[in-house]
GROMACS .gro file of N, CA, C and O in nm:
model
  272
    1MET      N    1  -0.647  -1.107   0.347
    1MET     CA    2  -0.665  -1.007   0.254
    1MET      C    3  -0.749  -1.004   0.194
    1MET      O    4  -0.804  -0.901   0.129
    2GLN      N    5  -0.859  -1.080   0.186
    2GLN     CA    6  -0.981  -1.089   0.135
    2GLN      C    7  -1.070  -0.963   0.174
    2GLN      O    8  -1.136  -0.917   0.108
    3GLU      N    9  -1.053  -1.002   0.341
    3GLU     CA   10  -1.128  -0.850   0.393
    3GLU      C   11  -1.079  -0.705   0.350
    3GLU      O   12  -1.178  -0.610   0.357
    4GLU      N   13  -0.953  -0.696   0.349
    4GLU     CA   14  -0.879  -0.562   0.263
    4GLU      C   15  -0.949  -0.547   0.119
    4GLU      O   16  -1.002  -0.414   0.121
    5ILE      N   17  -0.958  -0.613   0.057
    5ILE     CA   18  -1.044  -0.632  -0.106
    5ILE      C   19  -1.170  -0.592  -0.083
    5ILE      O   20  -1.207  -0.484  -0.149
    6SER      N   21  -1.240  -0.646   0.030
    6SER     CA   22  -1.385  -0.637   0.054
    6SER      C   23  -1.402  -0.472   0.073
    6SER      O   24  -1.484  -0.404   0.049
    7MET      N   25  -1.307  -0.447   0.163
    7MET     CA   26  -1.337  -0.251   0.200
    7MET      C   27  -1.305  -0.183   0.110
    7MET      O   28  -1.385  -0.090   0.114
    8ILE      N   29  -1.181  -0.212  -0.005
    8ILE     CA   30  -1.190  -0.102  -0.131
    8ILE      C   31  -1.248  -0.077  -0.197
    8ILE      O   32  -1.316  -0.018  -0.205
    9GLU      N   33  -1.355  -0.221  -0.228
    9GLU     CA   34  -1.469  -0.199  -0.285
    9GLU      C   35  -1.574  -0.142  -0.245
    9GLU      O   36  -1.692  -0.068  -0.315
   10LYS      N   37  -1.610  -0.192  -0.069
   10LYS     CA   38  -1.687  -0.135  -0.029
   10LYS      C   39  -1.716   0.032  -0.028
   10LYS      O   40  -1.827   0.069  -0.059
   11ASN      N   41  -1.587   0.082   0.004
   11ASN     CA   42  -1.583   0.223  -0.001
   11ASN      C   43  -1.545   0.304  -0.107
   11ASN      O   44  -1.544   0.417  -0.132
   12CYS      N   45  -1.550   0.227  -0.198
   12CYS     CA   46  -1.510   0.288  -0.363
   12CYS      C   47  -1.391   0.392  -0.354
   12CYS      O   48  -1.395   0.485  -0.409
   13ILE      N   49  -1.321   0.300  -0.310
   13ILE     CA   50  -1.150   0.346  -0.301
   13ILE      C   51  -1.093   0.384  -0.458
   13ILE      O   52  -1.022   0.488  -0.469
   14TRP      N   53  -1.128   0.267  -0.548
   14TRP     CA   54  -1.114   0.301  -0.659
   14TRP      C   55  -1.190   0.254  -0.747
   14TRP      O   56  -1.296   0.178  -0.711
   15GLU      N   57  -1.172   0.267  -0.889
   15GLU     CA   58  -1.276   0.170  -0.975
   15GLU      C   59  -1.149   0.139  -1.078
   15GLU      O   60  -1.035   0.180  -1.124
   16LEU      N   61  -1.209   0.005  -1.116
   16LEU     CA   62  -1.092  -0.066  -1.248
   16LEU      C   63  -1.122   0.012  -1.368
   16LEU      O   64  -1.270   0.027  -1.411
   17VAL      N   65  -1.039   0.074  -1.441
   17VAL     CA   66  -1.043   0.128  -1.579
   17VAL      C   67  -0.939   0.058  -1.691
   17VAL      O   68  -0.874   0.022  -1.646
   18ASP      N   69  -0.984   0.105  -1.827
   18ASP     CA   70  -0.904   0.069  -1.908
   18ASP      C   71  -0.734   0.171  -1.900
   18ASP      O   72  -0.758   0.288  -1.881
   19ARG      N   73  -0.652   0.043  -1.956
   19ARG     CA   74  -0.529   0.152  -1.942
   19ARG      C   75  -0.501   0.239  -2.069
   19ARG      O   76  -0.529   0.172  -2.191
   20PRO      N   77  -0.473   0.354  -2.060
   20PRO     CA   78  -0.449   0.478  -2.167
   20PRO      C   79  -0.307   0.413  -2.230
   20PRO      O   80  -0.228   0.368  -2.196
   21PRO      N   81  -0.335   0.422  -2.405
   21PRO     CA   82  -0.196   0.358  -2.456
   21PRO      C   83  -0.041   0.410  -2.418
   21PRO      O   84   0.039   0.393  -2.422
   22ASP      N   85  -0.085   0.539  -2.357
   22ASP     CA   86   0.056   0.638  -2.335
   22ASP      C   87   0.117   0.612  -2.190
   22ASP      O   88   0.177   0.705  -2.145
   23LYS      N   89   0.031   0.563  -2.119
   23LYS     CA   90   0.073   0.571  -1.944
   23LYS      C   91   0.130   0.421  -1.922
   23LYS      O   92   0.056   0.322  -2.011
   24ASN      N   93   0.209   0.458  -1.842
   24ASN     CA   94   0.259   0.273  -1.748
   24ASN      C   95   0.160   0.234  -1.656
   24ASN      O   96   0.092   0.318  -1.602
   25ILE      N   97   0.173   0.126  -1.615
   25ILE     CA   98   0.103   0.053  -1.491
   25ILE      C   99   0.181   0.051  -1.373
   25ILE      O  100   0.327   0.012  -1.388
   26ILE      N  101   0.113   0.097  -1.283
   26ILE     CA  102   0.219   0.102  -1.106
   26ILE      C  103   0.200  -0.029  -1.058
   26ILE      O  104   0.125  -0.105  -1.076
   27GLY      N  105   0.335  -0.097  -1.004
   27GLY     CA  106   0.273  -0.213  -0.941
   27GLY      C  107   0.256  -0.220  -0.822
   27GLY      O  108   0.279  -0.098  -0.756
   28VAL      N  109   0.188  -0.319  -0.767
   28VAL     CA  110   0.115  -0.312  -0.632
   28VAL      C  111   0.175  -0.403  -0.534
   28VAL      O  112   0.216  -0.529  -0.623
   29LYS      N  113   0.198  -0.403  -0.392
   29LYS     CA  114   0.217  -0.557  -0.336
   29LYS      C  115   0.126  -0.524  -0.256
   29LYS      O  116   0.086  -0.451  -0.201
   30TRP      N  117   0.103  -0.652  -0.166
   30TRP     CA  118   0.061  -0.693  -0.014
   30TRP      C  119   0.157  -0.679   0.077
   30TRP      O  120   0.248  -0.729   0.057
   31VAL      N  121   0.123  -0.625   0.137
   31VAL     CA  122   0.206  -0.579   0.303
   31VAL      C  123   0.119  -0.671   0.427
   31VAL      O  124   0.009  -0.620   0.453
   32PHE      N  125   0.175  -0.761   0.465
   32PHE     CA  126   0.102  -0.833   0.594
   32PHE      C  127   0.215  -0.793   0.733
   32PHE      O  128   0.317  -0.789   0.717
   33ARG      N  129   0.111  -0.719   0.832
   33ARG     CA  130   0.177  -0.753   0.948
   33ARG      C  131   0.107  -0.830   1.049
   33ARG      O  132  -0.054  -0.840   1.067
   34THR      N  133   0.165  -0.863   1.150
   34THR     CA  134   0.073  -0.914   1.267
   34THR      C  135   0.108  -0.827   1.386
   34THR      O  136   0.194  -0.829   1.444
   35LYS      N  137  -0.002  -0.796   1.420
   35LYS     CA  138  -0.016  -0.718   1.555
   35LYS      C  139  -0.012  -0.818   1.665
   35LYS      O  140  -0.114  -0.904   1.688
   36LEU      N  141   0.052  -0.764   1.777
   36LEU     CA  142   0.074  -0.839   1.914
   36LEU      C  143  -0.011  -0.754   2.024
   36LEU      O  144  -0.021  -0.633   2.000
   37ASN      N  145  -0.032  -0.834   2.122
   37ASN     CA  146  -0.101  -0.708   2.227
   37ASN      C  147   0.020  -0.730   2.331
   37ASN      O  148   0.092  -0.719   2.293
   38ALA      N  149  -0.013  -0.648   2.450
   38ALA     CA  150   0.034  -0.616   2.560
   38ALA      C  151   0.113  -0.763   2.613
   38ALA      O  152   0.243  -0.732   2.653
   39TYR      N  153   0.063  -0.856   2.586
   39TYR     CA  154   0.125  -0.975   2.635
   39TYR      C  155   0.201  -1.076   2.523
   39TYR      O  156   0.250  -1.194   2.545
   40HIS      N  157   0.208  -0.962   2.415
   40HIS     CA  158   0.297  -1.054   2.303
   40HIS      C  159   0.221  -1.169   2.222
   40HIS      O  160   0.300  -1.251   2.177
   41THR      N  161   0.068  -1.180   2.263
   41THR     CA  162   0.050  -1.255   2.178
   41THR      C  163  -0.055  -1.238   2.038
   41THR      O  164  -0.046  -1.100   2.078
   42ILE      N  165  -0.057  -1.282   1.955
   42ILE     CA  166  -0.137  -1.225   1.846
   42ILE      C  167  -0.251  -1.167   1.892
   42ILE      O  168  -0.339  -1.237   1.923
   43ASN      N  169  -0.281  -1.063   1.817
   43ASN     CA  170  -0.393  -0.993   1.839
   43ASN      C  171  -0.519  -1.000   1.715
   43ASN      O  172  -0.631  -1.034   1.730
   44LYS      N  173  -0.431  -0.969   1.599
   44LYS     CA  174  -0.458  -0.967   1.459
   44LYS      C  175  -0.383  -0.940   1.325
   44LYS      O  176  -0.270  -0.934   1.374
   45HIS      N  177  -0.424  -1.009   1.222
   45HIS     CA  178  -0.353  -1.028   1.126
   45HIS      C  179  -0.394  -0.870   1.034
   45HIS      O  180  -0.524  -0.908   1.019
   46LYS      N  181  -0.279  -0.814   0.978
   46LYS     CA  182  -0.337  -0.717   0.899
   46LYS      C  183  -0.272  -0.705   0.744
   46LYS      O  184  -0.161  -0.765   0.747
   47ALA      N  185  -0.332  -0.678   0.659
   47ALA     CA  186  -0.278  -0.682   0.522
   47ALA      C  187  -0.358  -0.538   0.460
   47ALA      O  188  -0.451  -0.460   0.480
   48ARG      N  189  -0.225  -0.509   0.352
   48ARG     CA  190  -0.314  -0.370   0.300
   48ARG      C  191  -0.229  -0.378   0.176
   48ARG      O  192  -0.100  -0.416   0.168
   49LEU      N  193  -0.287  -0.299   0.049
   49LEU     CA  194  -0.219  -0.337  -0.060
   49LEU      C  195  -0.155  -0.194  -0.087
   49LEU      O  196  -0.165  -0.065  -0.071
   50VAL      N  197   0.005  -0.188  -0.089
   50VAL     CA  198   0.073  -0.035  -0.105
   50VAL      C  199   0.145  -0.047  -0.255
   50VAL      O  200   0.157  -0.154  -0.307
   51VAL      N  201   0.175   0.046  -0.326
   51VAL     CA  202   0.249   0.088  -0.441
   51VAL      C  203   0.371   0.051  -0.453
   51VAL      O  204   0.451   0.085  -0.367
   52LYS      N  205   0.427  -0.032  -0.515
   52LYS     CA  206   0.558  -0.050  -0.543
   52LYS      C  207   0.681   0.061  -0.584
   52LYS      O  208   0.607   0.139  -0.693
   53GLY      N  209   0.774   0.087  -0.526
   53GLY     CA  210   0.843   0.226  -0.602
   53GLY      C  211   0.838   0.317  -0.557
   53GLY      O  212   0.905   0.432  -0.563
   54MET      N  213   0.752   0.372  -0.493
   54MET     CA  214   0.749   0.490  -0.422
   54MET      C  215   0.804   0.519  -0.288
   54MET      O  216   0.850   0.675  -0.289
   55LEU      N  217   0.883   0.426  -0.221
   55LEU     CA  218   1.002   0.447  -0.168
   55LEU      C  219   1.108   0.523  -0.204
   55LEU      O  220   1.158   0.638  -0.154
   56ARG      N  221   1.144   0.488  -0.326
   56ARG     CA  222   1.277   0.573  -0.413
   56ARG      C  223   1.223   0.688  -0.411
   56ARG      O  224   1.276   0.757  -0.443
   57PHE      N  225   1.082   0.715  -0.517
   57PHE     CA  226   1.075   0.840  -0.527
   57PHE      C  227   1.067   0.961  -0.395
   57PHE      O  228   1.103   1.055  -0.400
   58ILE      N  229   1.002   0.876  -0.259
   58ILE     CA  230   1.020   0.975  -0.145
   58ILE      C  231   1.155   1.019  -0.112
   58ILE      O  232   1.218   1.108  -0.069
   59VAL      N  233   1.262   0.897  -0.122
   59VAL     CA  234   1.359   0.958  -0.063
   59VAL      C  235   1.432   1.025  -0.172
   59VAL      O  236   1.527   1.126  -0.135
   60LEU      N  237   1.424   1.040  -0.314
   60LEU     CA  238   1.488   1.152  -0.398
   60LEU      C  239   1.417   1.277  -0.382
   60LEU      O  240   1.507   1.342  -0.374
   61ILE      N  241   1.313   1.255  -0.349
   61ILE     CA  242   1.228   1.419  -0.292
   61ILE      C  243   1.304   1.473  -0.178
   61ILE      O  244   1.367   1.581  -0.184
   62ILE      N  245   1.357   1.353  -0.074
   62ILE     CA  246   1.392   1.410   0.071
   62ILE      C  247   1.543   1.457   0.014
   62ILE      O  248   1.606   1.589   0.061
   63LEU      N  249   1.595   1.393  -0.037
   63LEU     CA  250   1.721   1.411  -0.090
   63LEU      C  251   1.793   1.552  -0.180
   63LEU      O  252   1.841   1.613  -0.170
   64ILE      N  253   1.712   1.547  -0.296
   64ILE     CA  254   1.654   1.688  -0.358
   64ILE      C  255   1.673   1.821  -0.237
   64ILE      O  256   1.713   1.898  -0.261
   65HIS      N  257   1.554   1.806  -0.148
   65HIS     CA  258   1.539   1.929  -0.052
   65HIS      C  259   1.652   1.926   0.049
   65HIS      O  260   1.676   2.040   0.056
   66LEU      N  261   1.720   1.844   0.087
   66LEU     CA  262   1.869   1.858   0.140
   66LEU      C  263   1.956   1.930   0.087
   66LEU      O  264   2.044   1.988   0.132
   67LEU      N  265   1.991   1.903  -0.068
   67LEU     CA  266   2.080   1.977  -0.164
   67LEU      C  267   2.058   2.059  -0.172
   67LEU      O  268   2.126   2.179  -0.222
   68LEU      N  269   1.912   2.155  -0.172
   68LEU     CA  270   1.876   2.284  -0.200
   68LEU      C  271   1.943   2.378  -0.113
   68LEU      O  272   1.906   2.385   0.034
   0.00000   0.00000   0.00000
């Protein structure tokens, strides 16, 4: 997780700013995954920071397109 945070800071992916009073804060969560090699032994551990709730938004868009 610390490596991922370091890469986010190094690559200037985002910057920390004050929240505007008329905007909501989006939730985030860490997703952890263990990568295995061909022999099914642990190759590396991966972590990434993802936005919460975007899956519901994507499903809603797909449903709208299917209904149209």
